[in-house]
CSV table of C-alpha atoms and ligand atoms in Angstrom, one decimal:
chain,number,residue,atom,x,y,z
A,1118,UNK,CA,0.0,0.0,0.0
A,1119,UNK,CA,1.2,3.4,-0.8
A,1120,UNK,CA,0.3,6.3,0.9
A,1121,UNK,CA,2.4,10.2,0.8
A,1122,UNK,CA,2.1,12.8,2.9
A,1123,UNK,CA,4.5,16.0,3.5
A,1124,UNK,CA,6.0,17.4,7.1
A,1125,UNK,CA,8.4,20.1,7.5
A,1126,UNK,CA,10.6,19.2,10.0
A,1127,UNK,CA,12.3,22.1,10.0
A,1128,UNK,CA,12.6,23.8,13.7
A,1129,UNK,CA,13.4,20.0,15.5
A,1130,UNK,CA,17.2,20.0,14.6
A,1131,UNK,CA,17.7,19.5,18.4
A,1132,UNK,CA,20.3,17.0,17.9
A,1133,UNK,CA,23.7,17.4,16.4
A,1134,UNK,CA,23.6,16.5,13.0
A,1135,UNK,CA,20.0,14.4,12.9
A,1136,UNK,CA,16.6,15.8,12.8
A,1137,UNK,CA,13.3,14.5,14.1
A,1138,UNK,CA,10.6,13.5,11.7
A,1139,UNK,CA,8.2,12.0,13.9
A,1140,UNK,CA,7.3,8.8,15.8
A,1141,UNK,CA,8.1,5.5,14.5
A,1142,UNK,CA,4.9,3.8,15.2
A,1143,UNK,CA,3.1,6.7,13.1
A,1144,UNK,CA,4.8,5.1,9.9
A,1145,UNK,CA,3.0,1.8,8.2
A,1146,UNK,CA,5.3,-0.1,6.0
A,1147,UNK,CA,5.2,0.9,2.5
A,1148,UNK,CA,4.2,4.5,3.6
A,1149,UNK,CA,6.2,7.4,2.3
A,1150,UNK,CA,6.4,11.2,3.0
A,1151,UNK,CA,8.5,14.2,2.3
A,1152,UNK,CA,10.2,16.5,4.7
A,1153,UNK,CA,12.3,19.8,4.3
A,1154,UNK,CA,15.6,19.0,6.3
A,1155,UNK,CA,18.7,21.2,5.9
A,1156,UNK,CA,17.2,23.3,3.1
A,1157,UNK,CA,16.4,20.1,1.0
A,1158,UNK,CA,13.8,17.7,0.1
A,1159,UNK,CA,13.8,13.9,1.6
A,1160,UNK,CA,12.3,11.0,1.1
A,1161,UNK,CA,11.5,8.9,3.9
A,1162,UNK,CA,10.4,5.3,3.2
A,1163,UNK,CA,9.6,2.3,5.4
A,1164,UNK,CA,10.3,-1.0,3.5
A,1165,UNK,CA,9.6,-4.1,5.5
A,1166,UNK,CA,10.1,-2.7,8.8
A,1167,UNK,CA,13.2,-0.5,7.9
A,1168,UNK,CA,13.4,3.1,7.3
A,1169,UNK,CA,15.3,4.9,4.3
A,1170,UNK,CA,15.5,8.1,3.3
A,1171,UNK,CA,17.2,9.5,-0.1
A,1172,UNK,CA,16.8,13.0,-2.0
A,1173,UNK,CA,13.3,13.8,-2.4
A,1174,UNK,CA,13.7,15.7,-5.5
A,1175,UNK,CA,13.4,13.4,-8.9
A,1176,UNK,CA,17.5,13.8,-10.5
A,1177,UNK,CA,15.5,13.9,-13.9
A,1178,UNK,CA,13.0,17.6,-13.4
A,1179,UNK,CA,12.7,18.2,-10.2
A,1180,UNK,CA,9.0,16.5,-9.3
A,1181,UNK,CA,8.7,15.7,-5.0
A,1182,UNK,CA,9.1,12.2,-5.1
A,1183,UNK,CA,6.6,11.6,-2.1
A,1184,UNK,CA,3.9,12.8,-4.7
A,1185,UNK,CA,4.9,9.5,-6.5
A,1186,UNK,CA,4.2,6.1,-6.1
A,1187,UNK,CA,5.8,3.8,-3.9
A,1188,UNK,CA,6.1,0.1,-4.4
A,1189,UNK,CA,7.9,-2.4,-2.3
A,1190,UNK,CA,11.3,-0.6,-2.4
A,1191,UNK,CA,10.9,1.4,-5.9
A,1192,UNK,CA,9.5,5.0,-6.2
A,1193,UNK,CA,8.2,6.1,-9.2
A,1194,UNK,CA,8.0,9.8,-10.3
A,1195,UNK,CA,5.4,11.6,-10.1
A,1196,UNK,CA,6.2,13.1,-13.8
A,1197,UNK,CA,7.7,10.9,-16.0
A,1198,UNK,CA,7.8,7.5,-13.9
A,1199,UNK,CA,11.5,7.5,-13.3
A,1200,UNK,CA,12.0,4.8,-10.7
A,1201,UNK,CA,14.2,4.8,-7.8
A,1202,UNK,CA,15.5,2.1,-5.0
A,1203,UNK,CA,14.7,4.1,-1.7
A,1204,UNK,CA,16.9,1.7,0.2
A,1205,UNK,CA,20.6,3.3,-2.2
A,1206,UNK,CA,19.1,5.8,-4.4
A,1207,UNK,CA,20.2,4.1,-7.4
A,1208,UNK,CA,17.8,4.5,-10.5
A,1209,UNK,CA,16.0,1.8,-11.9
A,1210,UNK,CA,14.0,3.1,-14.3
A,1211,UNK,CA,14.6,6.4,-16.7
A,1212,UNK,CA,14.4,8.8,-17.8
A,1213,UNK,CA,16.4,10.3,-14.4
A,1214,UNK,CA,20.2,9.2,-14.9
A,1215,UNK,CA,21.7,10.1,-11.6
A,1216,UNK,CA,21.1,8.6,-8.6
A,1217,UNK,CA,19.6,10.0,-5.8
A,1218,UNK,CA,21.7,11.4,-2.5
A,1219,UNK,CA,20.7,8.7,0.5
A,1220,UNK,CA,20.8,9.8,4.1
A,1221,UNK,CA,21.2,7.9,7.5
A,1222,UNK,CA,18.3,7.3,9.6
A,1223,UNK,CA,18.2,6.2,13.7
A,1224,UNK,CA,15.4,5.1,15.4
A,1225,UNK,CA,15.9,6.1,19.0
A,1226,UNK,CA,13.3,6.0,21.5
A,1227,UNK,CA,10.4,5.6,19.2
A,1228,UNK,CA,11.3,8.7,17.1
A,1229,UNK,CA,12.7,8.3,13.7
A,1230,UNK,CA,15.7,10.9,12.9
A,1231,UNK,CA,17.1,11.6,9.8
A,1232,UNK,CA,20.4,12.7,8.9
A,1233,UNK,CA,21.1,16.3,8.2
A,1234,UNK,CA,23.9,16.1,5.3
A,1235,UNK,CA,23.2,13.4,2.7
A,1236,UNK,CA,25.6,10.7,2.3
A,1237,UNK,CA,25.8,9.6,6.1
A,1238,UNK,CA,24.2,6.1,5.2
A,1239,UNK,CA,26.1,3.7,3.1
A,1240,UNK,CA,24.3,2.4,0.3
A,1241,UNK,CA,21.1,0.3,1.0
A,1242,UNK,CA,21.9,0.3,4.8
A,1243,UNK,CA,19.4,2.2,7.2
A,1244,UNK,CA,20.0,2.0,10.6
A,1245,UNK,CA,18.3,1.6,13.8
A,1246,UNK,CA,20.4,1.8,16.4
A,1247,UNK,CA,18.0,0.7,19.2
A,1248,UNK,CA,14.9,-1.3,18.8
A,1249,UNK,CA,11.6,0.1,19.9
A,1250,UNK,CA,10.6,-0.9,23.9
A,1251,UNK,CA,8.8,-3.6,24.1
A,1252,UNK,CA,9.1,-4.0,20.0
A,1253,UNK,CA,9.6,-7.9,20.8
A,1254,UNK,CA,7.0,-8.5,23.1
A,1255,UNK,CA,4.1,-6.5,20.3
A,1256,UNK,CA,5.5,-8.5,17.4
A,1257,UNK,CA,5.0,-11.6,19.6
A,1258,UNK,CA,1.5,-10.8,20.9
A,1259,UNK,CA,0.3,-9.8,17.2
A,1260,UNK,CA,1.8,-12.8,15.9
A,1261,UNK,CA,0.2,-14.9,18.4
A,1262,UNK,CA,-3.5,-12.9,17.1
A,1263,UNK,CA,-2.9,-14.5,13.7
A,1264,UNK,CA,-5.1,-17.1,12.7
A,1265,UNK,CA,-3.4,-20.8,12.6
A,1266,UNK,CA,-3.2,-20.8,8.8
A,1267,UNK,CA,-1.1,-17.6,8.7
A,1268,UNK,CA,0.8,-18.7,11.6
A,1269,UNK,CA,2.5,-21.2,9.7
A,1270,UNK,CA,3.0,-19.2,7.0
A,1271,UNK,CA,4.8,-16.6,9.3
A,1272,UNK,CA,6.8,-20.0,10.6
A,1273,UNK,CA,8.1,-21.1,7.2
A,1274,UNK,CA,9.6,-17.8,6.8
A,1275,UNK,CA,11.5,-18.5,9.7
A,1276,UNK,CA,13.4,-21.6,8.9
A,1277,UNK,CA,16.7,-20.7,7.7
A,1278,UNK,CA,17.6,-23.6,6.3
A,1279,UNK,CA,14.4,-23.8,4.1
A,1280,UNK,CA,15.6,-20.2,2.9
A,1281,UNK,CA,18.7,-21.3,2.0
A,1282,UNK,CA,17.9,-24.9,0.3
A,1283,UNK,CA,15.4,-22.9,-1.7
A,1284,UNK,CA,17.6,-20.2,-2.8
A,1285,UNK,CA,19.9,-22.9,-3.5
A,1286,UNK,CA,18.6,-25.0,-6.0
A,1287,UNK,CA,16.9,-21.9,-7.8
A,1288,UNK,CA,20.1,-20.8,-8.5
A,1289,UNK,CA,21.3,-24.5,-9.5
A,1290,UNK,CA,18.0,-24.3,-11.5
A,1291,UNK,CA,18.6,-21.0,-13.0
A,1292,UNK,CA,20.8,-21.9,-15.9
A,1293,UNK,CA,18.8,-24.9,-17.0
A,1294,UNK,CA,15.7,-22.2,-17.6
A,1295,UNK,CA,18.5,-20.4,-19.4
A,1296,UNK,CA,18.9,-23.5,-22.3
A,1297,UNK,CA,15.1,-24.3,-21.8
A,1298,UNK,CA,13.8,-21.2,-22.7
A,1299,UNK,CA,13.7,-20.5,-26.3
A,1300,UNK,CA,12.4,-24.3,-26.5
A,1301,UNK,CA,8.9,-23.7,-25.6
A,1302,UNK,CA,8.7,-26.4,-23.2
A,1303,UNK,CA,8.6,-23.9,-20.6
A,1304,UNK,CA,5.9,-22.2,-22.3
A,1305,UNK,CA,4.0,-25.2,-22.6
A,1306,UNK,CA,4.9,-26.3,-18.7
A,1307,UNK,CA,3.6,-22.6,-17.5
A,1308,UNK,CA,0.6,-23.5,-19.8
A,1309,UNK,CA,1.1,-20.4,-22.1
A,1310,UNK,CA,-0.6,-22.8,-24.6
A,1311,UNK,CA,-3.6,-22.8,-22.5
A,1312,UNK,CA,-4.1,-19.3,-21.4
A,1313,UNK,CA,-3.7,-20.5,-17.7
A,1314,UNK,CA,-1.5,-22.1,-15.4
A,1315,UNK,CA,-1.2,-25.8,-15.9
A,1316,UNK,CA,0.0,-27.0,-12.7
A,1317,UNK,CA,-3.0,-26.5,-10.4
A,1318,UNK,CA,-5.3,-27.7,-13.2
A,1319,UNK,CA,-3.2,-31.1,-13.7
A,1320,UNK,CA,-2.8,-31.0,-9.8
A,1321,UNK,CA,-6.2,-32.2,-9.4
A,1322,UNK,CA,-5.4,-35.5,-10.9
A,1323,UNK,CA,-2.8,-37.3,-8.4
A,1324,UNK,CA,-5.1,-35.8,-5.6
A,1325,UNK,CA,-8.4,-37.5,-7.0
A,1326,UNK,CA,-6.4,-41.1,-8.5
A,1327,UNK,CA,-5.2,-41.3,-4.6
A,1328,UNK,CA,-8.7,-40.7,-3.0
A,1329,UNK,CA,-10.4,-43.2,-5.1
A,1330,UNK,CA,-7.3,-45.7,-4.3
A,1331,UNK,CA,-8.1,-45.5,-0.4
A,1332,UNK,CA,-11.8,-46.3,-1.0
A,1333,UNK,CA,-11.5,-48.3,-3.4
A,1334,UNK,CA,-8.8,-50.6,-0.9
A,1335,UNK,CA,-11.3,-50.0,2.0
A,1336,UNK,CA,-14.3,-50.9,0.0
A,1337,UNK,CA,-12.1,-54.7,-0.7
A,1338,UNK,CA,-11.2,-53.7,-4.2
A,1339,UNK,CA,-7.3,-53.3,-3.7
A,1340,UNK,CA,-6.3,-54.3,-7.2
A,1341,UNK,CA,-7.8,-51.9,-8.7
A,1342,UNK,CA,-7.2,-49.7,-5.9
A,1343,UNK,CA,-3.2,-50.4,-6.4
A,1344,UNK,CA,-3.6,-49.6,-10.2
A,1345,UNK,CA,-5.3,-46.4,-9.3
A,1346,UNK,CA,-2.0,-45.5,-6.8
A,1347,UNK,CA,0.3,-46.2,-9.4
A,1348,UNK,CA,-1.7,-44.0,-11.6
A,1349,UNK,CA,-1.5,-41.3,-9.0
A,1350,UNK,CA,2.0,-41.4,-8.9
A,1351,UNK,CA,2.5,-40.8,-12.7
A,1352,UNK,CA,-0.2,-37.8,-12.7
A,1353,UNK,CA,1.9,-36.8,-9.9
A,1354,UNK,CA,5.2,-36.7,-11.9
A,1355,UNK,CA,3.8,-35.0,-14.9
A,1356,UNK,CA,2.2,-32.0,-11.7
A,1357,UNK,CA,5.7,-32.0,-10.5
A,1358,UNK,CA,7.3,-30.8,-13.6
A,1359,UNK,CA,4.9,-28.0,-13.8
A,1360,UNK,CA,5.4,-27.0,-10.8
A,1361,UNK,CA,8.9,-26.7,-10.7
A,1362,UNK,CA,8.7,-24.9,-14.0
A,1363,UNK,CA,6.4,-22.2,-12.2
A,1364,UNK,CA,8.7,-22.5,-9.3
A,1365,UNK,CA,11.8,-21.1,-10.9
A,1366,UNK,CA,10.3,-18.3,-11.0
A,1367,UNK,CA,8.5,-17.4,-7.4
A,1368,UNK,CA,10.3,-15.3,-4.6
A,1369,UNK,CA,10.5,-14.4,-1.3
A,1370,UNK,CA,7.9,-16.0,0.6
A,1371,UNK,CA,6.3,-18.0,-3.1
A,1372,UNK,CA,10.1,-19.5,-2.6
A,1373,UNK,CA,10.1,-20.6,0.7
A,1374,UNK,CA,6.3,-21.9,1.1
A,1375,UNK,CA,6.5,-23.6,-3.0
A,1376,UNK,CA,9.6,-25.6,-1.7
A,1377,UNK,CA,7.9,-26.9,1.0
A,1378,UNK,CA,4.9,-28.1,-0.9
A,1379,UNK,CA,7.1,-29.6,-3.4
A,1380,UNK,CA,8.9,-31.7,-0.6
A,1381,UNK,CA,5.5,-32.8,0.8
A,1382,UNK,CA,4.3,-33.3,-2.5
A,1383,UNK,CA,7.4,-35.7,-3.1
A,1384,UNK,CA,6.9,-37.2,0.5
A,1385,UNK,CA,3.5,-38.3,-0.8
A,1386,UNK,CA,4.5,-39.3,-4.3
A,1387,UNK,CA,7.4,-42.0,-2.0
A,1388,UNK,CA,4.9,-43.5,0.2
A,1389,UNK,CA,2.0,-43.7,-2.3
A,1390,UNK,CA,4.2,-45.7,-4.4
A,1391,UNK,CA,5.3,-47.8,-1.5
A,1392,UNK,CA,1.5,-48.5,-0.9
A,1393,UNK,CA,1.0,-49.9,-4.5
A,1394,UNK,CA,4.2,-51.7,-4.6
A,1395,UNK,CA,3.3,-53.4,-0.9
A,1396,UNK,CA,0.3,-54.8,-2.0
A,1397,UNK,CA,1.9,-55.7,-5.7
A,1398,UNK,CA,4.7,-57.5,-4.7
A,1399,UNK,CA,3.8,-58.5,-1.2
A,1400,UNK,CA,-0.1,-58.5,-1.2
A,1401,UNK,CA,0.4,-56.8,1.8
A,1402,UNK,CA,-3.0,-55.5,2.0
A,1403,UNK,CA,-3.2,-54.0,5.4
A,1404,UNK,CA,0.0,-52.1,5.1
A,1405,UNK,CA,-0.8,-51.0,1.8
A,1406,UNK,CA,-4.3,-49.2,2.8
A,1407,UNK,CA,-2.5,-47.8,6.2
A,1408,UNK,CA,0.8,-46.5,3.0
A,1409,UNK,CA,-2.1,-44.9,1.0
A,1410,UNK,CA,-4.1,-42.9,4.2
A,1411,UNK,CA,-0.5,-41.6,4.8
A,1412,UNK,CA,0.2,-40.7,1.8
A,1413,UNK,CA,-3.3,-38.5,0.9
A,1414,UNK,CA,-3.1,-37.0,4.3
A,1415,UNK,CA,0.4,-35.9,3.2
A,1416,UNK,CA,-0.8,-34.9,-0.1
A,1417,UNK,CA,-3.7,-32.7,2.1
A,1418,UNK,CA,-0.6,-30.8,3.7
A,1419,UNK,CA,1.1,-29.9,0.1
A,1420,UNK,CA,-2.5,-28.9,-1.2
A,1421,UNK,CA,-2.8,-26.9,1.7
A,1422,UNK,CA,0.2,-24.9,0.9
A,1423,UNK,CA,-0.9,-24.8,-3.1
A,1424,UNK,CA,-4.0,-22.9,-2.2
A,1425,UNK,CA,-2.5,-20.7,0.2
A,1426,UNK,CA,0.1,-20.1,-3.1
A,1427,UNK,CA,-2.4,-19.3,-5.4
A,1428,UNK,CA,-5.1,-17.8,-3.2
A,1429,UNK,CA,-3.0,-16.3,-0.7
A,1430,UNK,CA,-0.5,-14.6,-2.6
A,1431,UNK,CA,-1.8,-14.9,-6.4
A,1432,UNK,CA,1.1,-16.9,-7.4
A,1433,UNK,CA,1.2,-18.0,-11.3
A,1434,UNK,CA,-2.5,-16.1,-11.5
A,1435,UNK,CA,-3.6,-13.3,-14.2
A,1436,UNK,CA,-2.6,-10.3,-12.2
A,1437,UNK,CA,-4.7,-8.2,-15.0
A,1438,UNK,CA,-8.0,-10.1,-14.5
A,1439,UNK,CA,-9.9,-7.5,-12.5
A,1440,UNK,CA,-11.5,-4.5,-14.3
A,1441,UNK,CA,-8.5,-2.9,-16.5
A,1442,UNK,CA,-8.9,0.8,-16.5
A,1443,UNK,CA,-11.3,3.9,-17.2
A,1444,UNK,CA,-14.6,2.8,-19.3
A,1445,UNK,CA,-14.6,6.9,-21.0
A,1446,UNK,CA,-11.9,8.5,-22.6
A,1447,UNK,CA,-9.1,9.1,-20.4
A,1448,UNK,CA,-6.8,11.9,-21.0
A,1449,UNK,CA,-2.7,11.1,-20.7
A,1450,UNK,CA,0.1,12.4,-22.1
A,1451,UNK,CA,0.9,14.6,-24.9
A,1452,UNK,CA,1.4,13.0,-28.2
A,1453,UNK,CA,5.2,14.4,-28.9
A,1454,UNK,CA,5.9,12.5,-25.3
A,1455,UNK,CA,6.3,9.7,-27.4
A,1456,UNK,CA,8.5,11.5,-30.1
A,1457,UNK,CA,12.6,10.6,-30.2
A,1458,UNK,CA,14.0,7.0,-30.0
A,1459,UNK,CA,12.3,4.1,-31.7
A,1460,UNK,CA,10.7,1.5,-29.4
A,1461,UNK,CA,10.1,4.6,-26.2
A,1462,UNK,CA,7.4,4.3,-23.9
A,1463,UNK,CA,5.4,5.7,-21.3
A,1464,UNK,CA,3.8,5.0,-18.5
A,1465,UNK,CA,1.0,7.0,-17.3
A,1466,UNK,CA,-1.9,6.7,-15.2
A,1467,UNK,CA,-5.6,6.2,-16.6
A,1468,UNK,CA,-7.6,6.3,-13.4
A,1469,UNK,CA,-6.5,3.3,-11.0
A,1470,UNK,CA,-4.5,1.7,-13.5
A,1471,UNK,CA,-1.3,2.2,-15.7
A,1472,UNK,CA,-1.2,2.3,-19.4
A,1473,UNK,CA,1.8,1.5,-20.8
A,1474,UNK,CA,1.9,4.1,-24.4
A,1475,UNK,CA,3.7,2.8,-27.5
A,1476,UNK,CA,4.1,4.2,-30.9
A,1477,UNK,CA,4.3,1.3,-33.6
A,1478,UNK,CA,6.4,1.0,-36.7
A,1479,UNK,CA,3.4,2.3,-39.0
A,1480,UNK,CA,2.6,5.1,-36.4
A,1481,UNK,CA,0.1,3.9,-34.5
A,1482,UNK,CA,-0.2,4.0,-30.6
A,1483,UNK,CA,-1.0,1.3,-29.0
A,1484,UNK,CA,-1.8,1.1,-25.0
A,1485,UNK,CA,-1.4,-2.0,-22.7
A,1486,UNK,CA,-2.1,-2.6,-19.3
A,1487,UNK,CA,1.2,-1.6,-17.2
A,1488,UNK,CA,1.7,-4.3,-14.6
A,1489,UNK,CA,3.0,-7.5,-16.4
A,1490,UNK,CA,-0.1,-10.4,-15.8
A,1491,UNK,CA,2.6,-12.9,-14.5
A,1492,UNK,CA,3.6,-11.1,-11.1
A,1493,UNK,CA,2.5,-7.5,-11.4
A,1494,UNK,CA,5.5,-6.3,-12.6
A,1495,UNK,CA,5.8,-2.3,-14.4
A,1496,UNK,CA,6.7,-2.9,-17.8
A,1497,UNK,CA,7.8,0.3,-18.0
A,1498,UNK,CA,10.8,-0.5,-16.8
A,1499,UNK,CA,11.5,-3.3,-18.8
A,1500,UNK,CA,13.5,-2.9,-22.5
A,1501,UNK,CA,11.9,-2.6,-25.8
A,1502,UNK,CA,12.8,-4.7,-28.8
A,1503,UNK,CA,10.7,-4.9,-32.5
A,1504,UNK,CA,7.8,-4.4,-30.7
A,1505,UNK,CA,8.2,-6.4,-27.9
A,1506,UNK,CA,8.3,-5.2,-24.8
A,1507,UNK,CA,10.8,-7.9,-21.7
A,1508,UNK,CA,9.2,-7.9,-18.3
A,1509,UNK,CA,11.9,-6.8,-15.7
A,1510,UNK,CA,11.4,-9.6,-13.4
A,1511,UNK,CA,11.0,-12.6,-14.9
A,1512,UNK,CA,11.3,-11.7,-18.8
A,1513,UNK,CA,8.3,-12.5,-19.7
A,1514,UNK,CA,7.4,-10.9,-23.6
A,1515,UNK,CA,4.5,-8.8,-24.6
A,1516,UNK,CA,3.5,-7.6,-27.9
A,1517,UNK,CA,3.0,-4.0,-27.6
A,1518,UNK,CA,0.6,-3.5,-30.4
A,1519,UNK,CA,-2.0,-6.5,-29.0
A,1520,UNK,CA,-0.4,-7.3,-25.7
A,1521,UNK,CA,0.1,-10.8,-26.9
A,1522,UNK,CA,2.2,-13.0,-25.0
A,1523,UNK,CA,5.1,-14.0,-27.1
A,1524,UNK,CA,7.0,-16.2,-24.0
A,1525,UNK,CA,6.1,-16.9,-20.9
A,1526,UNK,CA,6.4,-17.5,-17.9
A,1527,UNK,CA,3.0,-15.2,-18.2
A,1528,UNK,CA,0.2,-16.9,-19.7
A,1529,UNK,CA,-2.6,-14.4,-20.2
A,1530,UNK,CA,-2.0,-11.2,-22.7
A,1531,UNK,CA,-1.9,-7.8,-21.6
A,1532,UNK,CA,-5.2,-6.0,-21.9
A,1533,UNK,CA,-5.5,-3.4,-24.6
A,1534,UNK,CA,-6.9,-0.2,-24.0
A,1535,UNK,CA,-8.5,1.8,-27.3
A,1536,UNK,CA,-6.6,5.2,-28.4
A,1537,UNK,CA,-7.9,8.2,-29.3
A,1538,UNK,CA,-5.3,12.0,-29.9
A,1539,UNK,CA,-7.6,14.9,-29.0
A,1540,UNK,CA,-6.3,18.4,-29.1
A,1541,UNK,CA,-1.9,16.5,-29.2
A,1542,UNK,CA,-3.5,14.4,-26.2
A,1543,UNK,CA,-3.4,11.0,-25.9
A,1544,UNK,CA,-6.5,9.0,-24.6
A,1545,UNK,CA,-7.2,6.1,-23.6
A,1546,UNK,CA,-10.5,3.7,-22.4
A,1547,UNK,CA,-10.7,-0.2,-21.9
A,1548,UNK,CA,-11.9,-2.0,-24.2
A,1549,UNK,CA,-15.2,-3.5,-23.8
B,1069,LIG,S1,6.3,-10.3,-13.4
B,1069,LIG,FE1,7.1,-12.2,-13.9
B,1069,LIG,S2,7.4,-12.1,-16.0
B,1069,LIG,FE2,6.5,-10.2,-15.5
């Protein structure tokens, strides 16, 4: 969530060389505001707990960045969208081509303080040189109001060596997506092909193949019920591979919790094919109904963590599905904005949303949906080639003139908006 608002903080300079913006507790994470300190604009940010604060003034015209947008650690310009990481100042996104000044900040007794002179902070480091009283004991007590389901969630974050596996074999996995990705088997693993994700749709089959195994073994049908395991455990093989396709791609939490679901998942797919193979080759009945509960009660676990995936945290979902923008003409930019270099583009509100503005070869605009429908991701930022325009995160391609997808891992286009020039200025609407 973003919100901006402006202080002066001018007249609290009652320490040496750090000022006092206000009380800690008063700032929600992913809130933003801009103060005058020393005869200049700042920033501050707080980014998942942690406070920054970097020149406040975009280094491209001069537009207050806390009249911007903030999102996660990036602030975009009010203007002309330049982006900026508020935790070094370093530019992401153009057209600003100089970084912005950072400056420390201390958290001392509840009050946040912020450096006079820039430069006090090294990059991407903001202090706090004493935690909050009683900061544990509130983070405790509101964890312990969370509901159980978010309590685990909360708990896989914590395991350090989950962090690390994960991290691990993305990076082992990394290069492999490298070779496989011109091939189109990812494509066809994400289910590009099918204008949705693949793996929760196939997912259904191991889960169903296993349920109808334990009844059919506990109605006194265990051959058929063993055929029905094994067949389980080959839907389940085919799931996995779409899953790990999808997986290459999460972060963060999506890392963590998708590793975990893939290791129960796994756990499952073993002891399911123990069940069948106890009864095949031993006629072990007993042990093999007893293998098969085990193993769906397992498999209840991993689906637990699926849904919290794709429900929870829209992971591998069409992050452009809900309404797309204005339904009447929505004035942007001017029409020269989009003069100079082939392949430039804009990004520019149209009421909630933000249109990504193209010219094409024959001189058309065209106008797509901003955040990239994999992940959310501003296309803005990403480069421009023929056409096409690369996601920044997971480089994912988008026709800019349809908003087709032309590789995954996204698997829905980009919605188009309609295009009108009235007066030099560009408008746009969504289409019906
Ligand atoms: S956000 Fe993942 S490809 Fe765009």
């Amino acid at each position: 969530m973003t919100t901006s608002r402006e202080q002066s903080a001018a007249g609290h300079a009652d320490l040496d060389e750090f000022v006092e913006v206000g009380a800690a507790e008063d700032f929600a994470d992913g809130q933003m505001a801009g103060y005058e300190i020393g005869g200049e604009r700042v920033l501050l940010a707080r980014v998942d707990g942690r406070f920054y604060a970097i020149g406040g003034v975009c280094t491209h015209e001069r537009a207050n960045l806390d009249e911007g947008a903030l999102c996660d650690n990036v602030v975009y310009c009010p203007l002309h969208y330049s982006a900026f990481d508020v935790r070094s100042g370093e530019v992401l996104g153009p057209p600003a081509d100089r970084a912005a000044p950072t400056y420390a900040v201390r958290v001392e007794d509840g009050k946040v303080l912020v450096a006079v002179a820039p430069g006090g902070a090294p990059p991407g480091a903001t202090e706090s040189t004493q935690p909050e009283a009683g900061e544990g004991v509130r983070e405790e007590a509101l964890e312990r109001a969370l509901p159980w389901h978010a309590r685990i969630s909360a708990e896989l974050d914590r395991m350090d060596w989950l962090r690390e596996s994960a991290d691990r074999m993305i990076a082992g996995l990394v290069p492999v997506r490298r070779r496989l990705v011109r091939t189109g088997l990812l494509d066809l693993l994400h289910g590009r092909w099918f204008g949705h994700a693949l793996h929760p749709a196939l997912s259904d089959l191991p889960i169903g193949l296993w349920i109808s195994s334990l009844l059919l073994y506990l109605i006194g049908q265990p051959q058929p019920a063993a055929i029905l395991g094994v067949a389980g455990v080959a839907a389940a093989l085919a799931t996995a591979l779409t899953g790990v396709a999808d997986w290459t791609v999460a972060e963060g939490h999506e890392r963590r919790a998708g590793l975990m679901h893939g290791l129960l998942m796994t756990a499952a797919l073993l002891v399911e094919a123990a069940s069948s193979a106890t009864y095949y080759f031993a006629g072990a009945r007993t042990v093999a109904v007893v293998l098969s509960a085990v193993g769906l009660a397992v498999t209840v676990g991993a689906a637990f963590l699926g849904g919290h995936l794709v429900f929870g945290h829209g992971t591998m979902v069409n992050h452009t599905a809900w309404p797309p923008g204005p339904a009447q003409w929505f004035p942007t930019a001017l029409e020269t904005e989009l003069d100079g270099a082939p392949g430039r583009t804009l990004a520019v509100p149209a009421g909630e949303k933000t249109v990504l503005l193209h010219r094409n070869r024959d001189g058309r605009i065209s106008a797509i949906h901003n955040a990239c429908s994999h992940a959310g991701a501003p296309l803005s930022l990403g480069q421009v080639c023929d056409g096409v325009v690369s996601c920044p995160w997971h480089e994912s391609k988008f026709r800019l003139s349809d908003g087709g997808v032309v590789r995954g891992p996204a698997f829905s286009p980009q919605p188009v908006f309609e295009v009108r020039v009235r007066a030099g200025r560009i408008e746009v609407r969504s289409r019906e």
